[in-house]
Coordinates of C-alpha atoms in Angstrom, one line a residue:
M1 CA -14.1 156.4 -0.1
R2 CA -15.1 159.8 -1.5
L3 CA -18.3 160.7 0.5
L4 CA -20.8 162.9 -1.4
G5 CA -21.2 166.3 0.1
T6 CA -17.6 166.7 1.2
W7 CA -17.6 170.2 0.0
C8 CA -20.8 171.5 1.3
V9 CA -21.9 172.9 4.6
S10 CA -18.6 172.8 6.2
G11 CA -16.8 172.3 3.0
R12 CA -14.7 174.1 0.4
V13 CA -15.9 177.7 0.6
P14 CA -16.2 177.7 4.5
F15 CA -12.5 176.2 4.6
C16 CA -11.3 179.2 2.4
H17 CA -12.9 181.8 4.5
K18 CA -10.8 180.7 7.4
R19 CA -7.7 181.3 5.5
Y20 CA -8.7 185.2 5.0
S21 CA -7.9 187.8 7.5
A22 CA -10.4 190.2 8.7
S23 CA -8.0 193.1 8.1
P24 CA -8.9 196.6 7.1
R25 CA -9.9 197.2 3.6
A26 CA -6.9 197.5 1.3
S27 CA -6.3 198.9 -2.3
A28 CA -3.1 196.7 -2.7
R29 CA -2.8 194.3 -5.6
P30 CA -4.9 191.3 -4.6
P31 CA -3.2 188.1 -3.7
P32 CA -3.4 185.0 -5.8
S33 CA -7.1 183.7 -5.9
P34 CA -8.3 180.2 -4.9
L35 CA -10.2 180.4 -8.0
N36 CA -7.1 180.1 -10.1
R37 CA -5.9 176.9 -8.1
P38 CA -9.2 174.9 -7.5
S39 CA -7.3 171.8 -6.6
D40 CA -4.7 173.0 -4.6
T41 CA -6.0 173.9 -1.1
D42 CA -2.5 174.5 0.2
S43 CA -2.0 177.5 -2.0
L44 CA -5.1 179.5 -0.7
P45 CA -4.5 182.9 0.6
L46 CA -3.0 182.7 4.2
Q47 CA -4.2 184.7 7.3
G48 CA -2.8 188.1 7.3
V49 CA -3.2 188.8 3.5
K50 CA -5.5 191.9 3.1
K51 CA -8.8 191.5 1.5
P52 CA -11.4 194.2 0.3
F53 CA -13.8 193.7 3.4
T54 CA -13.4 194.1 7.2
E55 CA -15.0 190.7 8.1
V56 CA -16.0 187.3 7.0
I57 CA -19.8 186.8 7.6
K58 CA -20.5 183.2 7.9
A59 CA -23.9 182.6 6.4
N60 CA -23.2 179.0 5.5
I61 CA -24.3 177.0 8.5
G62 CA -27.3 176.6 10.9
D63 CA -25.2 177.3 13.9
A64 CA -27.5 179.8 15.8
H65 CA -25.3 180.7 18.8
A66 CA -22.2 181.1 16.4
M67 CA -24.3 183.8 14.7
G68 CA -24.9 185.7 17.9
Q69 CA -28.3 184.1 19.3
K70 CA -28.2 184.1 23.0
P71 CA -28.9 180.9 24.8
I72 CA -32.1 180.4 26.7
T73 CA -31.5 181.3 30.3
F74 CA -33.5 178.4 32.0
F75 CA -31.6 175.9 30.0
R76 CA -28.2 177.3 30.9
Q77 CA -29.2 177.7 34.6
V78 CA -30.1 174.0 34.9
L79 CA -27.1 172.8 32.9
A80 CA -24.8 174.9 35.1
L81 CA -26.5 173.3 38.3
C82 CA -26.2 169.9 36.9
S83 CA -22.4 170.4 36.0
Y84 CA -21.6 172.0 39.3
P85 CA -24.0 170.9 41.9
D86 CA -22.5 173.0 44.6
L87 CA -24.5 175.9 43.0
L88 CA -27.7 174.3 44.2
D89 CA -26.9 176.1 47.5
D90 CA -26.8 179.4 45.5
N91 CA -29.9 181.8 45.8
K92 CA -29.2 183.3 42.5
F93 CA -30.8 180.2 40.8
P94 CA -34.6 180.0 40.7
E95 CA -36.2 177.2 42.5
D96 CA -37.6 175.5 39.4
A97 CA -34.3 175.4 37.9
K98 CA -32.9 173.6 41.0
Q99 CA -35.7 171.2 40.9
R100 CA -35.1 170.3 37.4
A101 CA -31.4 169.8 38.2
R102 CA -32.0 167.7 41.2
R103 CA -34.3 165.4 39.2
I104 CA -31.8 164.9 36.4
L105 CA -29.0 164.3 38.9
D106 CA -31.0 161.9 40.9
S107 CA -31.3 159.9 37.5
C108 CA -27.6 160.0 36.8
G109 CA -25.0 157.4 38.1
G110 CA -23.1 159.1 40.8
H111 CA -25.4 161.9 40.7
S112 CA -23.3 163.6 38.1
I113 CA -23.6 164.2 34.3
G114 CA -19.9 164.0 33.7
Q115 CA -17.3 165.0 36.2
T116 CA -13.9 163.0 35.9
P117 CA -13.7 160.4 38.7
P118 CA -11.0 161.1 41.3
P119 CA -8.3 158.5 41.7
G120 CA -9.1 155.4 43.8
H121 CA -12.9 155.7 43.3
L122 CA -13.3 153.3 40.4
Q123 CA -14.6 150.0 41.1
P124 CA -14.9 146.9 38.6
H125 CA -18.3 145.8 37.8
G126 CA -19.1 142.2 36.5
S127 CA -21.7 143.0 33.9
S128 CA -21.0 144.8 30.6
T129 CA -23.1 147.9 29.6
C130 CA -23.0 146.5 26.1
P131 CA -25.9 144.1 25.2
L132 CA -24.4 143.4 22.0
L133 CA -21.3 141.9 23.7
N134 CA -23.2 140.1 26.5
N135 CA -26.1 138.7 24.3
Q136 CA -24.0 137.5 21.5
S137 CA -21.1 136.1 23.3
G138 CA -22.8 134.5 26.3
R139 CA -20.0 135.8 28.4
S140 CA -19.9 138.4 31.3
G141 CA -17.6 139.5 34.0
P142 CA -14.6 141.7 34.6
A143 CA -12.7 139.9 31.8
W144 CA -15.4 140.6 29.1
G145 CA -17.0 144.0 28.5
R146 CA -15.6 145.4 31.7
R147 CA -17.3 148.5 32.9
W148 CA -16.6 150.8 35.8
Q149 CA -19.1 152.0 38.2
A150 CA -18.8 155.2 40.1
S151 CA -18.9 155.4 43.7
P152 CA -22.3 157.0 44.6
G153 CA -22.1 160.8 44.7
R154 CA -18.6 161.0 43.6
C155 CA -18.0 160.9 39.9
G156 CA -19.5 160.9 36.3
A157 CA -21.0 157.8 34.9
Y158 CA -22.5 156.4 31.6
S159 CA -26.2 156.5 31.3
A160 CA -28.3 153.6 29.8
S161 CA -27.4 153.3 26.3
Q162 CA -30.9 154.0 25.2
G163 CA -30.8 157.2 27.4
I164 CA -31.9 158.2 30.9
E165 CA -35.2 156.6 31.7
C166 CA -36.9 159.6 33.2
I167 CA -35.8 161.9 30.2
R168 CA -37.2 159.2 27.8
Q169 CA -40.5 159.5 29.7
D170 CA -40.5 163.2 29.5
V171 CA -39.8 163.0 25.8
A172 CA -42.7 160.6 25.4
R173 CA -45.1 163.0 27.4
Y174 CA -44.0 165.9 25.3
I175 CA -44.8 164.0 22.0
E176 CA -48.2 162.9 23.4
K177 CA -49.0 166.6 24.2
R178 CA -47.7 167.7 20.8
D179 CA -49.7 165.2 19.0
G180 CA -53.1 165.7 20.8
G181 CA -52.9 162.9 23.3
I182 CA -51.7 160.1 20.9
L183 CA -49.8 157.7 23.2
S184 CA -45.9 157.5 23.2
D185 CA -44.1 154.6 24.8
P186 CA -40.8 155.7 26.4
D187 CA -39.3 152.2 25.6
N188 CA -39.8 153.5 21.9
I189 CA -37.6 156.6 22.6
Y190 CA -33.8 156.6 21.9
L191 CA -31.9 159.5 23.0
S192 CA -29.1 160.5 20.8
T193 CA -26.0 162.6 19.9
G194 CA -28.1 165.2 18.1
A195 CA -30.6 164.0 15.5
S196 CA -27.7 163.2 13.0
D197 CA -26.6 160.3 15.3
A198 CA -30.0 158.7 15.3
I199 CA -30.3 159.1 11.5
V200 CA -27.2 157.4 10.8
T201 CA -27.8 154.6 13.4
M202 CA -31.2 153.9 11.7
L203 CA -29.7 153.7 8.3
K204 CA -27.0 151.4 9.4
L205 CA -29.8 149.1 10.7
L206 CA -31.7 149.2 7.4
V207 CA -29.0 149.0 5.0
C208 CA -28.4 145.4 3.6
G209 CA -28.1 143.2 0.7
E210 CA -25.8 143.0 -2.3
G211 CA -26.1 143.8 -6.1
T212 CA -29.7 144.5 -7.1
E213 CA -30.9 143.7 -3.6
R214 CA -28.8 146.4 -2.1
T215 CA -30.9 148.7 0.1
G216 CA -32.1 151.9 -1.6
V217 CA -33.0 154.9 0.2
M218 CA -35.2 157.7 -1.2
I219 CA -33.9 161.3 -0.4
S220 CA -35.2 164.6 -1.6
I221 CA -33.2 166.8 -3.9
P222 CA -32.1 169.4 -2.9
Q223 CA -31.1 167.4 0.2
Y224 CA -29.2 167.7 3.5
P225 CA -25.7 166.3 2.9
L226 CA -25.7 164.1 5.9
Y227 CA -28.0 161.7 4.1
S228 CA -25.9 161.3 0.8
A229 CA -22.6 161.1 2.9
A230 CA -24.0 158.5 5.1
L231 CA -25.4 156.4 2.3
A232 CA -22.1 156.5 0.4
D233 CA -20.4 155.5 3.7
L234 CA -22.7 152.5 4.2
G235 CA -22.7 151.4 0.6
A236 CA -26.3 152.0 0.1
V237 CA -28.0 153.2 -3.0
Q238 CA -29.3 156.9 -3.2
I239 CA -32.5 157.2 -5.0
S240 CA -33.1 161.0 -5.6
Y241 CA -36.6 162.5 -5.8
Y242 CA -36.8 166.1 -6.8
L243 CA -38.8 168.7 -5.0
D244 CA -40.9 171.1 -7.2
E245 CA -39.2 174.4 -7.1
E246 CA -42.0 176.0 -9.2
K247 CA -44.5 175.1 -6.5
C248 CA -42.5 176.3 -3.5
W249 CA -40.3 173.1 -3.2
S250 CA -43.4 171.0 -2.7
L251 CA -43.2 167.2 -2.7
D252 CA -45.3 165.4 -5.4
V253 CA -46.1 161.7 -4.9
A254 CA -46.0 161.2 -8.6
E255 CA -42.2 162.2 -8.6
L256 CA -41.7 159.8 -5.7
R257 CA -43.2 156.9 -7.8
R258 CA -41.2 157.9 -10.8
A259 CA -38.1 157.6 -8.8
L260 CA -39.0 154.4 -7.1
T261 CA -39.8 152.8 -10.5
A262 CA -36.6 153.6 -12.1
A263 CA -34.6 152.6 -9.0
R264 CA -36.0 149.1 -8.8
Q265 CA -34.1 148.2 -12.0
H266 CA -30.8 148.4 -9.9
C267 CA -31.6 148.1 -6.1
K268 CA -34.2 147.2 -3.5
P269 CA -35.9 150.4 -2.2
R270 CA -36.7 150.1 1.4
V271 CA -36.5 153.6 3.0
L272 CA -38.1 157.0 2.3
C273 CA -36.6 159.9 4.0
I274 CA -38.6 163.2 4.5
I275 CA -37.2 166.4 5.9
N276 CA -40.1 168.7 7.3
P277 CA -39.7 171.6 7.4
G278 CA -37.1 171.5 4.8
N279 CA -33.5 171.9 4.6
P280 CA -32.1 173.5 2.6
T281 CA -35.4 174.6 0.9
G282 CA -37.4 175.9 3.8
Q283 CA -40.7 174.4 2.7
V284 CA -43.4 173.2 5.2
Q285 CA -45.4 170.3 4.1
S286 CA -49.3 170.4 4.2
R287 CA -51.3 167.8 6.1
E288 CA -52.6 166.5 2.7
C289 CA -49.1 166.3 1.4
I290 CA -48.1 164.1 4.4
E291 CA -51.1 161.9 4.1
E292 CA -50.2 161.2 0.6
V293 CA -46.6 160.3 1.6
I294 CA -47.8 158.0 4.2
R295 CA -50.2 156.2 1.8
F296 CA -47.3 155.9 -0.7
A297 CA -44.9 154.5 1.9
K298 CA -47.5 151.9 3.1
E299 CA -48.3 150.8 -0.5
E300 CA -44.6 150.4 -1.3
H301 CA -43.6 148.9 1.9
L302 CA -41.0 151.6 2.6
F303 CA -39.7 152.5 6.1
L304 CA -40.5 156.1 6.6
M305 CA -37.9 158.3 8.2
A306 CA -39.3 161.8 9.3
D307 CA -36.5 164.5 10.0
E308 CA -38.5 166.8 12.1
V309 CA -35.7 168.9 13.7
Y310 CA -37.3 172.3 12.5
Q311 CA -40.7 171.6 13.9
D312 CA -40.9 174.9 15.9
N313 CA -39.6 176.9 12.9
V314 CA -42.7 177.8 11.0
Y315 CA -43.1 181.4 9.8
A316 CA -45.3 181.7 6.7
D317 CA -49.0 182.5 7.1
G318 CA -51.2 179.4 6.4
C319 CA -48.4 177.0 7.1
K320 CA -48.5 174.7 10.2
F321 CA -46.2 172.0 11.3
H322 CA -48.0 168.5 11.4
S323 CA -45.9 165.7 12.7
F324 CA -45.9 162.5 10.6
K325 CA -46.8 160.4 13.7
K326 CA -49.8 162.4 14.5
V327 CA -51.2 162.2 10.9
L328 CA -50.3 158.5 10.7
F329 CA -52.4 157.8 13.7
E330 CA -55.4 160.0 12.7
M331 CA -55.5 158.0 9.5
G332 CA -56.6 155.1 11.4
P333 CA -55.5 151.6 12.3
E334 CA -55.0 150.5 8.7
Y335 CA -51.8 152.8 8.7
S336 CA -51.0 153.5 12.2
S337 CA -50.8 149.6 13.1
T338 CA -48.5 148.6 10.1
L339 CA -46.4 151.5 8.7
E340 CA -42.8 151.4 10.1
M341 CA -41.4 154.7 10.9
A342 CA -38.7 156.7 12.8
S343 CA -39.0 160.3 13.7
F344 CA -36.1 162.7 14.9
H345 CA -35.8 165.8 16.8
S346 CA -32.9 167.8 18.1
T347 CA -31.8 170.7 20.6
S348 CA -29.7 172.2 17.9
K349 CA -32.3 174.0 15.9
C350 CA -35.9 175.6 16.6
Y351 CA -35.5 178.3 19.2
M352 CA -32.8 176.5 21.1
G353 CA -29.8 176.6 18.8
E354 CA -27.8 174.5 21.2
C355 CA -25.7 172.8 18.4
G356 CA -22.5 172.0 20.4
L357 CA -24.3 170.1 23.3
R358 CA -25.5 167.4 21.0
G359 CA -28.9 166.4 22.3
G360 CA -31.6 164.6 20.2
Y361 CA -33.9 161.8 20.3
M362 CA -35.5 159.3 17.8
E363 CA -39.0 157.8 18.3
V364 CA -39.6 154.5 16.5
I365 CA -43.1 153.1 15.4
N366 CA -44.2 149.6 14.7
L367 CA -40.7 148.0 14.7
D368 CA -40.8 144.3 14.8
P369 CA -39.5 143.2 18.3
E370 CA -36.5 141.4 17.0
V371 CA -35.4 144.2 14.8
K372 CA -35.9 146.6 17.8
A373 CA -33.7 144.4 19.9
Q374 CA -30.9 144.8 17.2
L375 CA -31.4 148.6 17.4
T376 CA -30.9 148.5 21.0
K377 CA -27.8 146.5 20.5
L378 CA -26.7 148.9 17.9
V379 CA -27.0 151.9 20.0
S380 CA -25.3 150.2 22.9
V381 CA -22.0 149.9 21.0
R382 CA -21.4 153.6 21.4
L383 CA -22.2 153.3 25.2
C384 CA -24.6 156.4 25.6
P385 CA -25.3 159.7 24.2
P386 CA -23.7 162.8 25.8
V387 CA -25.3 163.1 29.4
P388 CA -25.3 166.8 29.1
G389 CA -27.1 166.7 25.8
Q390 CA -29.7 164.3 27.2
A391 CA -30.3 166.8 30.1
L392 CA -30.8 169.7 27.6
M393 CA -33.3 167.4 25.7
D394 CA -35.2 167.1 28.8
L395 CA -35.4 171.0 29.4
V396 CA -36.6 171.4 25.8
V397 CA -39.5 168.7 26.2
N398 CA -40.2 169.9 29.9
P399 CA -39.8 173.6 30.0
P400 CA -40.9 175.9 32.8
Q401 CA -44.7 175.4 33.4
P402 CA -47.0 178.5 33.9
D403 CA -47.1 178.3 37.8
E404 CA -43.1 178.2 37.8
P405 CA -41.0 181.2 38.4
S406 CA -38.9 180.9 35.3
H407 CA -41.9 180.6 33.0
S408 CA -42.3 184.2 32.1
T409 CA -38.7 184.8 31.2
F410 CA -38.6 181.4 29.2
M411 CA -41.6 182.3 27.2
K412 CA -40.4 186.0 26.4
E413 CA -37.0 184.7 25.3
R414 CA -38.5 181.8 23.1
R415 CA -41.0 184.1 21.4
A416 CA -38.3 186.7 20.7
V417 CA -36.1 184.1 18.8
L418 CA -38.9 182.8 16.9
A419 CA -40.4 186.4 16.0
A420 CA -36.8 187.4 14.9
L421 CA -36.5 184.4 12.8
A422 CA -39.8 185.0 11.1
E423 CA -39.0 188.7 10.4
K424 CA -35.6 187.6 8.8
A425 CA -37.4 185.0 6.7
S426 CA -39.7 187.5 5.2
L427 CA -36.8 190.0 4.8
T428 CA -34.6 187.8 2.9
Q429 CA -37.3 186.6 0.5
E430 CA -38.3 190.3 -0.1
I431 CA -35.0 191.6 -0.9
F432 CA -33.6 188.8 -3.0
N433 CA -36.7 189.1 -5.4
T434 CA -35.9 192.5 -5.9
V435 CA -32.5 191.5 -7.4
P436 CA -32.6 190.8 -11.3
G437 CA -31.3 187.3 -11.9
I438 CA -32.1 186.0 -8.3
T439 CA -35.5 184.3 -7.7
C440 CA -36.4 183.3 -4.1
N441 CA -39.2 181.2 -3.0
P442 CA -40.9 182.0 0.5
V443 CA -38.9 180.9 3.3
Q444 CA -41.9 179.0 5.1
G445 CA -39.8 177.4 7.8
A446 CA -36.5 176.1 9.0
M447 CA -33.5 178.3 9.0
Y448 CA -32.3 178.8 5.3
T449 CA -33.1 180.0 1.9
F450 CA -32.3 178.4 -1.4
P451 CA -32.4 181.2 -4.1
R452 CA -32.0 180.3 -7.8
L453 CA -29.4 182.1 -9.7
S454 CA -29.6 183.1 -13.3
M455 CA -26.0 182.6 -14.6
P456 CA -24.7 184.2 -17.7
Q457 CA -23.1 181.6 -20.2
K458 CA -19.7 183.6 -19.9
A459 CA -19.7 182.8 -16.2
I460 CA -20.4 179.2 -16.7
D461 CA -17.6 178.9 -19.4
S462 CA -15.1 180.6 -16.9
A463 CA -16.0 178.2 -14.1
K464 CA -15.5 175.3 -16.4
E465 CA -12.1 176.6 -17.5
K466 CA -11.1 176.7 -13.9
G467 CA -12.6 173.3 -13.0
L468 CA -15.4 174.5 -10.8
L469 CA -19.0 174.0 -10.9
P470 CA -20.6 177.5 -11.9
D471 CA -22.4 178.0 -8.4
M472 CA -19.2 177.2 -6.6
F473 CA -17.5 179.7 -8.9
Y474 CA -20.2 182.1 -8.0
C475 CA -19.8 181.5 -4.1
M476 CA -16.0 181.7 -4.2
K477 CA -16.0 185.1 -5.9
L478 CA -18.5 186.2 -3.5
L479 CA -16.3 185.2 -0.7
E480 CA -13.2 186.9 -2.2
E481 CA -14.9 190.1 -2.9
E482 CA -17.4 190.7 -0.1
G483 CA -16.3 188.4 2.5
I484 CA -19.7 186.4 2.5
C485 CA -19.6 182.7 3.0
L486 CA -22.4 180.8 1.6
V487 CA -22.8 177.2 0.3
P488 CA -23.3 176.5 -3.6
G489 CA -26.4 174.6 -4.4
S490 CA -24.6 171.8 -6.1
G491 CA -23.6 170.6 -2.7
F492 CA -27.2 169.9 -1.9
G493 CA -28.2 168.6 -5.4
Q494 CA -30.2 170.5 -8.0
K495 CA -32.0 169.9 -11.3
E496 CA -29.5 169.9 -14.3
G497 CA -28.9 173.3 -15.6
T498 CA -30.1 175.2 -12.5
F499 CA -27.7 177.0 -9.9
H500 CA -28.6 178.0 -6.4
F501 CA -26.8 178.8 -3.3
R502 CA -28.0 178.1 0.4
M503 CA -27.9 180.9 3.0
T504 CA -28.8 180.8 6.5
I505 CA -31.2 183.5 7.9
L506 CA -29.6 183.4 11.4
P507 CA -27.2 186.5 11.3
P508 CA -28.7 189.4 13.5
T509 CA -31.3 191.4 11.6
E510 CA -29.0 194.4 11.0
K511 CA -26.1 192.1 9.8
L512 CA -28.5 190.2 7.6
K513 CA -29.5 193.4 6.0
V514 CA -25.8 194.0 5.3
V515 CA -25.4 190.5 4.0
L516 CA -28.3 190.8 1.7
Q517 CA -27.2 194.2 0.3
K518 CA -23.7 192.8 -0.2
I519 CA -25.0 189.8 -2.1
R520 CA -27.2 192.2 -4.1
D521 CA -24.3 194.5 -5.1
F522 CA -22.0 191.5 -6.0
H523 CA -24.7 189.8 -8.2
L524 CA -25.2 192.9 -10.2
R525 CA -21.4 193.3 -10.6
F526 CA -21.0 189.6 -11.4
T527 CA -23.9 189.5 -14.1
Q528 CA -22.3 192.8 -15.8
E529 CA -18.8 191.3 -15.7
F530 CA -19.7 188.0 -17.4
S531 CA -22.5 189.5 -19.8

């Protein structure tokens, strides 16, 4: 099956940049260009071929640490202690980090977050960790769904499939504090392998039917390709609704209704997905907009999926993050007791940037008990989320408190990361809007900008001759000539006849200035070449 979004965030342009060498600038005849062979990836320039730039700058993906952001000290201290408990005796680690580590380890089987068991310390245990196997088959014992239980204190172990209980309790307390005291039940929290794992799991649960009864899922355009790819993989129907670029990528309920009405001719709309703050467009939804979306979802009996992984990344004056759950409950029992919803968070974004550790959670609201039981069975198939990622999620929702020794350093590092992102968001918008032919909305939040390109007709025609979409053609030429790796807007979806690219604002400030200047110079050359 061909998945939508195949050539997107980690797609064709990033693939090509890996084939280039960061060798010194050269004036030799340029090597054959991938633009001339759009379907032959084997013929792309190989490493070692000199290019007219000294490095490739990867501004295509929201991987903060890959872009040079330093990890939060407290997080890494606790993870080090959990991974190698002998360090608990080292006086170089602050006491609050040790206390967090001990609490996490005490909640893990074998007091370990993932050491390999030594030979001779595995014992058969008679009950499967997978409720799906036990409940559906009625069988148990070593011959069915065998698991291995670690000898205490000696080796690593799986956690509960839903996640470590004390961490789910901490997540629930974090949500309650974030939302002004609205209660959160730890039993409604599912820890996950990043937010992506939880999103795909929920979509698996919701997709069903055949023909005109097949599940339709409403996603924004531009969209994060996880959604379109997952829907294609599951055989669901993508229902596209367009954000309003002229109004800073705002969401209009009239557009939701248009898309829903049109979709009912060929599928059964069941799900509405919202990303707030937005990826790739960087908008932050107002409370009024969220209320309208909730009313719409209730009226149309849609399951609401709120992707809120950028909830700490809000930069623009007058903008504020409002969680969908908080707004839902403040709208009263008419909505809070009936609307089915799942919200998602991750350790990969915000100020943490811990993409590789794969921590996240999902909170479900108003799920029917039988449906919730099926969800629990579904997550049990993958045994459990990575335990180090669960530990990191715990530190995100339960950071150092004001009376603890690590609090001052933690807050200083957190503020520094978010302040730098706010500065870079403003810088990016300002510089792009000085370039003739580039229009950039304010980067209100998240980690990306999605500028609009004015493309000369000659460039559009040239791209077509090479079998490329115009914005792909643009991004490939930018990579070849300047060593800047961006993602074409066509990978995210865009209105017919418009062209964009997505760029992360994560590079260090001085490097970001270089990137913006290179894009400016390239765009002026590109426009002149194809005018």
